[in-house]
Coordinates of C-alpha atoms in Angstrom, one line a residue:
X1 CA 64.2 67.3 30.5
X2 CA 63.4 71.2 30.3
X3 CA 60.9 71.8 27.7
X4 CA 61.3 75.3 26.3
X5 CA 59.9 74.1 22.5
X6 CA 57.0 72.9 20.4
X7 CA 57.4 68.8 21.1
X8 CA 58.2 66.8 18.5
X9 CA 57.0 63.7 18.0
X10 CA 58.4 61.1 14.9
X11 CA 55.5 58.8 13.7
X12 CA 51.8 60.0 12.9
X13 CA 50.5 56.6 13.7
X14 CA 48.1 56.0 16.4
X15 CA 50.6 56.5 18.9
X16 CA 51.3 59.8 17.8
X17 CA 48.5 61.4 17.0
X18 CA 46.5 60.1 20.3
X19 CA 49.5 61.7 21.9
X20 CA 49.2 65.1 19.9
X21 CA 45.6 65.1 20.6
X22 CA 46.5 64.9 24.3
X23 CA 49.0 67.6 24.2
X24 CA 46.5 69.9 22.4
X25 CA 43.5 68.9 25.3
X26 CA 46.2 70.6 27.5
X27 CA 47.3 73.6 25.4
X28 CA 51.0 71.8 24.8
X29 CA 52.1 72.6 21.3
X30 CA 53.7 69.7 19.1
X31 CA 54.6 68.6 15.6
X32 CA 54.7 65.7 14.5
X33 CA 57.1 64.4 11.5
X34 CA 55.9 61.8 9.2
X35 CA 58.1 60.2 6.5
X36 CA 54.8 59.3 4.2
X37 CA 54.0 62.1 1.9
X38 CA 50.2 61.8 2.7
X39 CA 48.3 60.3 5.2
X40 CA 48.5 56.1 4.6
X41 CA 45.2 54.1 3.4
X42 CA 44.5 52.2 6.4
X43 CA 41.9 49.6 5.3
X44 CA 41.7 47.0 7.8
X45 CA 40.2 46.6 11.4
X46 CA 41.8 47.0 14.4
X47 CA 40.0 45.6 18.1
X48 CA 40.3 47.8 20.5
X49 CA 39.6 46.7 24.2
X50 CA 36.3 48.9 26.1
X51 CA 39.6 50.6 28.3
X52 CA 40.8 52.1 25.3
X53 CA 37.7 52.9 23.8
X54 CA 36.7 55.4 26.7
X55 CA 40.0 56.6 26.7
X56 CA 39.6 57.7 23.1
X57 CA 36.0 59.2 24.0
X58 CA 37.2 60.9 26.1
X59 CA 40.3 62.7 24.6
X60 CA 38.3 63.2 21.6
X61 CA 35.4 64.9 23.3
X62 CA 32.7 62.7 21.9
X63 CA 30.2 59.9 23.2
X64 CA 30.7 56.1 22.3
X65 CA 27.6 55.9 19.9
X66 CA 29.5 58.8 17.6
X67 CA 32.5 57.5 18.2
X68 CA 31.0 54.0 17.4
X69 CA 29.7 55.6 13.9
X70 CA 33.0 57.1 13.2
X71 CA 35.0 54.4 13.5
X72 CA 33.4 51.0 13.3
X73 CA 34.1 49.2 10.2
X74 CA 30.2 48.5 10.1
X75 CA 29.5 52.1 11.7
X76 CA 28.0 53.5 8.2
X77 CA 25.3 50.3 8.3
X78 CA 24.7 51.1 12.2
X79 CA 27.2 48.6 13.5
X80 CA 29.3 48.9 16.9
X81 CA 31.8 47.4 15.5
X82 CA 31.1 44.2 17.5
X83 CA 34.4 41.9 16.7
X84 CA 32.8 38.2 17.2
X85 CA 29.0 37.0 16.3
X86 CA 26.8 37.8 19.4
X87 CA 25.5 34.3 19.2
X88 CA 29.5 32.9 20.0
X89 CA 30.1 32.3 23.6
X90 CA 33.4 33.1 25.4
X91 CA 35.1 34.8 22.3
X92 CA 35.9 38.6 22.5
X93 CA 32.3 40.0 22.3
X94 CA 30.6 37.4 22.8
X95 CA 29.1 36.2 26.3
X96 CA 31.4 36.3 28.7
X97 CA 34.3 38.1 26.4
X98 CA 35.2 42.0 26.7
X99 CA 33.0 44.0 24.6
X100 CA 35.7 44.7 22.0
X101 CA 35.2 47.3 18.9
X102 CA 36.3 46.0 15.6
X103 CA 37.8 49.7 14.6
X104 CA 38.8 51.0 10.8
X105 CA 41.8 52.1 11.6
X106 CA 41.9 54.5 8.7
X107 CA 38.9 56.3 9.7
X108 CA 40.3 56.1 13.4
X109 CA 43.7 58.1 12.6
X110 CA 42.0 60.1 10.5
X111 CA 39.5 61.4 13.6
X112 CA 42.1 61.6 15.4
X113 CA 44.2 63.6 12.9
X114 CA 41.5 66.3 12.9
X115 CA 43.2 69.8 13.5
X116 CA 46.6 68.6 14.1
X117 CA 49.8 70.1 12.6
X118 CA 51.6 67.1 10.5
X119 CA 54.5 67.7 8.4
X120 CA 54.5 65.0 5.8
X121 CA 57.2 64.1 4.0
X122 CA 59.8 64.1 6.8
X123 CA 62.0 61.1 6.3
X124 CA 64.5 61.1 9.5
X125 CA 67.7 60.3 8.5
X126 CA 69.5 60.9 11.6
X127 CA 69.3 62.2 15.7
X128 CA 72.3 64.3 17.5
X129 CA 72.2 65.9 21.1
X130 CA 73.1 69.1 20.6
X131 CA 73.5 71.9 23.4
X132 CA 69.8 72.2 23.8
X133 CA 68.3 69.2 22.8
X134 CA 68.5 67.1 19.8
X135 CA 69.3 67.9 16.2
X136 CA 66.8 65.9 13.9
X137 CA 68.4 65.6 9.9
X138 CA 65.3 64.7 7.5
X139 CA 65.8 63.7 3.7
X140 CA 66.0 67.0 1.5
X141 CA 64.8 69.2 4.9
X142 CA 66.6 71.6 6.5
X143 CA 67.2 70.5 10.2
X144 CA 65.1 71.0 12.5
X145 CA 66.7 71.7 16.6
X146 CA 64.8 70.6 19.6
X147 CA 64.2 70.0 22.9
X148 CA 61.6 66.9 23.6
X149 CA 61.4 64.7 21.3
X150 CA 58.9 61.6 21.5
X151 CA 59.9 58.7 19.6
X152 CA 56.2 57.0 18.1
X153 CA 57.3 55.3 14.1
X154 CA 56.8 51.7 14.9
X155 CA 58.5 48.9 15.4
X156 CA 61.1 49.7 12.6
X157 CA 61.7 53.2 14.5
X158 CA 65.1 54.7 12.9
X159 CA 65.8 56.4 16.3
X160 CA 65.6 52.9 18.2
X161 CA 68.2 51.7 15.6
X162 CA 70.3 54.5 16.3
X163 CA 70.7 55.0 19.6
X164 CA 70.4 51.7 20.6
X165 CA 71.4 49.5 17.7
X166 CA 72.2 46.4 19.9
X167 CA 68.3 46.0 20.7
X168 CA 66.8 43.7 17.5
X169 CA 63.6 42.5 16.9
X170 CA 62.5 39.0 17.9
X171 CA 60.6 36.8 14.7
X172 CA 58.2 33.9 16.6
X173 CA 58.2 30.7 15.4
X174 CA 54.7 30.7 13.2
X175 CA 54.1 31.2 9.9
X176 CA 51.1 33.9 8.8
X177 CA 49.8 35.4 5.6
X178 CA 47.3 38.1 5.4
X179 CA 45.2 38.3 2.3
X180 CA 42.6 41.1 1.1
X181 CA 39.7 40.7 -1.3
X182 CA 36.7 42.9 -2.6
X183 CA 33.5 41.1 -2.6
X184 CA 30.5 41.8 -4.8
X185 CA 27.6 43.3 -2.1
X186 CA 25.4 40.4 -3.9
X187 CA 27.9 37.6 -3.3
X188 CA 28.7 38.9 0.6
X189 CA 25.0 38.9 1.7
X190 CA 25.0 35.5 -0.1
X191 CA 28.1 33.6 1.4
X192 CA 29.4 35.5 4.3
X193 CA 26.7 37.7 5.9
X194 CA 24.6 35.0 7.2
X195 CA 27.4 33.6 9.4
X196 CA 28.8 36.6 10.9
X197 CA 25.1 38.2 11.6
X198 CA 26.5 41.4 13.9
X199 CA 29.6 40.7 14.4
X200 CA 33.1 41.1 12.3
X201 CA 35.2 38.4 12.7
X202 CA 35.3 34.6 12.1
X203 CA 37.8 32.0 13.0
X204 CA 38.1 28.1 12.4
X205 CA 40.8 25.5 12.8
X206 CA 42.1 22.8 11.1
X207 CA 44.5 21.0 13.3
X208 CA 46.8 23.6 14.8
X209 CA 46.6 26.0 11.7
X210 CA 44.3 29.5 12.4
X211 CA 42.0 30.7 9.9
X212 CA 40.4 33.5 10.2
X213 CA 38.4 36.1 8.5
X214 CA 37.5 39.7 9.2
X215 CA 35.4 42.0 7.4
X216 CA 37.5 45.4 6.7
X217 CA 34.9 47.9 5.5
X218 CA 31.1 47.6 5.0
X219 CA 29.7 50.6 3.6
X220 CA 26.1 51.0 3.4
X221 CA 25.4 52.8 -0.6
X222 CA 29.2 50.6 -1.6
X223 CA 28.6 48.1 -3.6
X224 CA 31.1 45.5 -2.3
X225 CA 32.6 44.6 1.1
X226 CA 36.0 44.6 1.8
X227 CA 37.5 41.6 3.5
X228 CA 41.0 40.3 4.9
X229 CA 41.8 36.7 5.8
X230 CA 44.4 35.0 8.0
X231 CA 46.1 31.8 7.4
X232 CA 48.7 31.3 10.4
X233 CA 50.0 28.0 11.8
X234 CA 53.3 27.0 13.9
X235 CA 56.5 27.0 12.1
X236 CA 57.4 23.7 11.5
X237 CA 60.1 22.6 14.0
X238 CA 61.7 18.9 13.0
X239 CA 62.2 19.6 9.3
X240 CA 63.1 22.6 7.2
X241 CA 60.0 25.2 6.5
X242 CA 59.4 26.9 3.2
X243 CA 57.3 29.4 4.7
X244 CA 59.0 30.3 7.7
X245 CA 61.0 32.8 6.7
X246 CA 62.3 35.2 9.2
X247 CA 65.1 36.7 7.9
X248 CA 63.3 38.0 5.0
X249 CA 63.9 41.7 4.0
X250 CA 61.0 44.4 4.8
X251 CA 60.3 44.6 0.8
X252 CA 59.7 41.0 0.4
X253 CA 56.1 40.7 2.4
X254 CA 54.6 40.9 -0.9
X255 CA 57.0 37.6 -2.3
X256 CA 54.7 34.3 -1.8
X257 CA 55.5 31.3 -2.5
X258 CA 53.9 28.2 -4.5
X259 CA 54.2 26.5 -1.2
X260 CA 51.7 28.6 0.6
X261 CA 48.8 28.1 -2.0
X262 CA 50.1 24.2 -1.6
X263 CA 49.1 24.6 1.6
X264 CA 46.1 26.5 0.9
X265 CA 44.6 23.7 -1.5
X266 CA 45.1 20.9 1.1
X267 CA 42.5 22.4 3.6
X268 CA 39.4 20.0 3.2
X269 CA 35.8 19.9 4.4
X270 CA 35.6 23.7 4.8
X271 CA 32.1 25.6 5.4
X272 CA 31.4 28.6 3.8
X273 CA 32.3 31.4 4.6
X274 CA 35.9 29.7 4.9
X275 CA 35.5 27.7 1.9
X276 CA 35.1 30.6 -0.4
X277 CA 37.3 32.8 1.7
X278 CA 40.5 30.1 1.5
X279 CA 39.7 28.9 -2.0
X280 CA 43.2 28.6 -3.7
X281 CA 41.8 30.6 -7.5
X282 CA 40.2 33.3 -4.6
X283 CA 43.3 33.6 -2.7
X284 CA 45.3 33.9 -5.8
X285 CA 43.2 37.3 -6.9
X286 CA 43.6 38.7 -4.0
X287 CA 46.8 40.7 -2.2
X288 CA 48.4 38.4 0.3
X289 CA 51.3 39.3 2.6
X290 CA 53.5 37.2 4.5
X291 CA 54.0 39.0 7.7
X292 CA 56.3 38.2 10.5
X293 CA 55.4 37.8 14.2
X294 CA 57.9 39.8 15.7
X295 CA 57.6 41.4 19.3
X296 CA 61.2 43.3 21.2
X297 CA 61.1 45.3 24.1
X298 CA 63.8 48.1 25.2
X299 CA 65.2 47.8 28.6
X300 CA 63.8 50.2 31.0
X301 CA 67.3 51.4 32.2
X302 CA 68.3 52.3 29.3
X303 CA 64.8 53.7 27.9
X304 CA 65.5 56.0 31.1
X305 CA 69.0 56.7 30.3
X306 CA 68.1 58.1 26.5
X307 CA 65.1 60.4 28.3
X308 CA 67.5 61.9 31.2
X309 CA 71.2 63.9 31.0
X310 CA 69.4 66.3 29.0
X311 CA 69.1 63.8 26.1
X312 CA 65.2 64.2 26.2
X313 CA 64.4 61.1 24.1
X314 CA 61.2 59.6 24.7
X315 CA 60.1 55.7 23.2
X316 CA 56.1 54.9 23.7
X317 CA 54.3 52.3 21.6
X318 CA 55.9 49.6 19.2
X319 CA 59.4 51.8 19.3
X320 CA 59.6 50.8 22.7
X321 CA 57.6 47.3 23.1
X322 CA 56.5 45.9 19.8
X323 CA 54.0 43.0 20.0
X324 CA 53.2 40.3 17.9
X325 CA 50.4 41.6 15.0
X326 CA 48.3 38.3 16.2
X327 CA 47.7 37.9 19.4
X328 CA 48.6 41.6 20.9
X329 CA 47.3 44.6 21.6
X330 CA 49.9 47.1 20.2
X331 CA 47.0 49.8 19.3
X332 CA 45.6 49.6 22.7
X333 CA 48.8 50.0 24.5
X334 CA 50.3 52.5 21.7
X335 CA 47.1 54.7 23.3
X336 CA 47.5 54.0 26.8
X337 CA 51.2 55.3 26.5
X338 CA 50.4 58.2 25.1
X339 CA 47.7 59.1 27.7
X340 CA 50.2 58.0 30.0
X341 CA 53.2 60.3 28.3
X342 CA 51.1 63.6 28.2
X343 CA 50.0 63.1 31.7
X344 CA 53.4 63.4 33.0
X345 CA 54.4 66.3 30.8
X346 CA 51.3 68.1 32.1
X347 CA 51.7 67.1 35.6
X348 CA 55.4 68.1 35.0
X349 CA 54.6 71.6 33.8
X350 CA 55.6 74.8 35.9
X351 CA 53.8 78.6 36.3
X352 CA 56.4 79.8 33.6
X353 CA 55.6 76.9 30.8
X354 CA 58.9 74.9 31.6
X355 CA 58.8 71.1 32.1
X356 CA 61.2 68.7 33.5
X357 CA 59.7 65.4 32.3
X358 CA 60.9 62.7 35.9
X359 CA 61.5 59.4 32.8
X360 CA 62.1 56.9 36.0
X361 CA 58.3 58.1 37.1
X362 CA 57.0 57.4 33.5
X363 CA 58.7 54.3 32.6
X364 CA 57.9 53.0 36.6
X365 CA 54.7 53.6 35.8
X366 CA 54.4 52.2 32.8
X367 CA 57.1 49.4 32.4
X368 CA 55.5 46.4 33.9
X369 CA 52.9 46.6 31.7
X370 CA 54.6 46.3 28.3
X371 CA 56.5 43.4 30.0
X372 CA 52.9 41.6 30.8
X373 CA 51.6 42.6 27.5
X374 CA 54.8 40.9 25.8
X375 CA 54.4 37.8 28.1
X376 CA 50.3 37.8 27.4
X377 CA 50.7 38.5 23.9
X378 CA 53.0 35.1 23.2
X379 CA 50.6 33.1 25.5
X380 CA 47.4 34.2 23.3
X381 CA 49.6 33.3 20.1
X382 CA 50.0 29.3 21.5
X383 CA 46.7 29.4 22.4
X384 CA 45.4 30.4 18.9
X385 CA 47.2 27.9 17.2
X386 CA 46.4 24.9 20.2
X387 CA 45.4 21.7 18.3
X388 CA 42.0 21.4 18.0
X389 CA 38.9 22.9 15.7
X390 CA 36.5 25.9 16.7
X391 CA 32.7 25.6 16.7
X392 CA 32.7 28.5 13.9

């Protein structure tokens, strides 16, 4: 693909902005399009691996301990967003486990969002090659022609849809709700502070069913902590499953059932902090989601296909390889692509400011990858949910 124009790329998640920031390291113009009218309230941790972590540092121009500070969701109490108690052997921080950082992923895209151009309210409606390129149609915009364009909106991506419709999403068989609370400073030191000591997360089993909690936010002058929790167990497979639902429609996350806090009343012999995190009246006040584990990956011939015969479509993160929320890594790998992605566009750039963007190099470089990531991701998602209790 020639590139003659500004880039543009669809999504101003991580993937998009990491890969903006890497086109602006290089002096490569881009815009990126985002259907939300104003940048999203991100309030919940993301791990990323050390790999990532240095890549960030490094396209970002800062040192760990800043970046640390930035981004950790402890940073403001002088955390590094360690993700399991130092104390914990073999699980992520702990001995023996990567050195993970527990990242707010609010704080991190909005780092990362510093000095770039984003045009908000862009909702895509619909992609056309034209003569030169593409012609993008957005909701109540005029449309906007152009050359490159880098597909990074998520595993829902409209352009995915559109150009290759046949591709659909893949639902796992487990069942997973996500819940937030706000808890009074006094009551956190109290109940939950003591057992996580410097790290962020906590998990514990009761036969094959995960729970999990994972503190979102702890601001030093705040006076509560914000925290999420996980309940996520194997969809039942002899006998029909209230709570495996995986046809449900994108606006029904929200819709819970009575089953689910059935469920949540039966665990027994609970210590805090998972007794007063998985209390049925707690859960109840807080904002639960059901989410789905859902993972789909495009096949590289015809990724290639939609980036070559002047087509110029590019697909990096989950529009291209979606993985599982539990048990992947689609941050990390969302960065990595886009590292990847602006490397070849620089590589690929001539004395006169032209590019033509080689996609079988790219996706050859990168393919293998997202296909061990998929295959890793479902193994870490049987493991989770293995019978058996943890020691936390």
């Amino acid at each position: 693909m020639t590139l003659t124009q500004p880039i543009q790329i669809i999504g101003a998640g991580i993937g998009g902005l990491t890969l903006a920031r890497c086109f602006k390291n290089r002096g490569i113009q881009s815009i990126i399009f985002e259907k939300n009218p104003s940048p999203a309230h991100h309030n919940y941790g993301i791990s990323l691996q050390p790999w990532t972590t240095k890549l960030l540092t490094n396209v970002l121009g800062i040192d760990e301990s800043t970046f640390a500070r930035r981004v950790a969701v402890d940073g403001s109490r002088g955390g590094m967003g360690q993700v399991y108690p130092s104390h914990v052997s073999g699980l992520g921080s702990g001995k023996g486990g990567p050195k993970l950082l527990r990242a707010h992923r609010g704080r991190l895209e909005g780092l990362l969002r510093e000095q770039l151009d984003v045009q908000w309210r862009h909702v895509l409606e619909g992609i056309e090659a034209s003569g030169t390129g593409h012609t993008l149609t957005f909701k109540d915009r005029e449309k906007v022609e152009c050359g490159l364009v880098i597909d990074t909106s998520g595993v829902h991506s409209p352009i995915r849809k559109s150009l290759v419709p046949d591709v659909q999403l893949n639902v796992l068989p487990y069942v997973v709700f996500r819940g937030t609370r706000r808890i009074d400073r006094t009551a956190f030191k109290a109940i939950y502070e003591s057992h996580s000591k410097d790290g962020n997360v906590l998990e514990t089993k009761q036969g094959n069913t995960l729970l999990q909690i994972s503190i979102n936010d702890y601001v030093q002058d705040s006076e509560a902590v914000d925290i999420s929790y996980i309940y996520s167990r194997p969809s039942h497979s002899n006998s029909e499953d209230p709570l495996h639902r995986p046809d449900r429609a994108l606006n029904q996350a929200s819709d819970i059932s009575e089953a689910f806090f059935a469920e949540v009343s039966k665990l027994r012999d609970l210590e805090q902090p998972f007794k007063d995190a998985f209390d049925e009246e707690n859960v109840r006040k807080g904002r639960t989601l059901h989410w789905l584990m859902r993972d789909v990956l495009v096949e590289k011939d015809e990724l290639v296909r939609l980036a070559s015969q002047g087509k110029g479509v590019y697909f990096i993160g989950d529009a291209a390889h979606a993985l599982p929320i539990l048990g992947g890594e689609g941050a990390c790998f969302a960065i990595r692509d886009a590292a990847e992605l602006a490397g070849c566009v620089e590589d690929a750039r001539g004395k006169d400011g032209e590019v033509v963007v080689d996609a079988e190099m790219f996706y050859g470089r990168i393919f293998g990858d997202w296909e061990e990531g998929m295959r890793m991701s479902e193994e870490r998602l049987r493991k989770m949910h293995a019978q058996g209790r943890s020691s936390l």
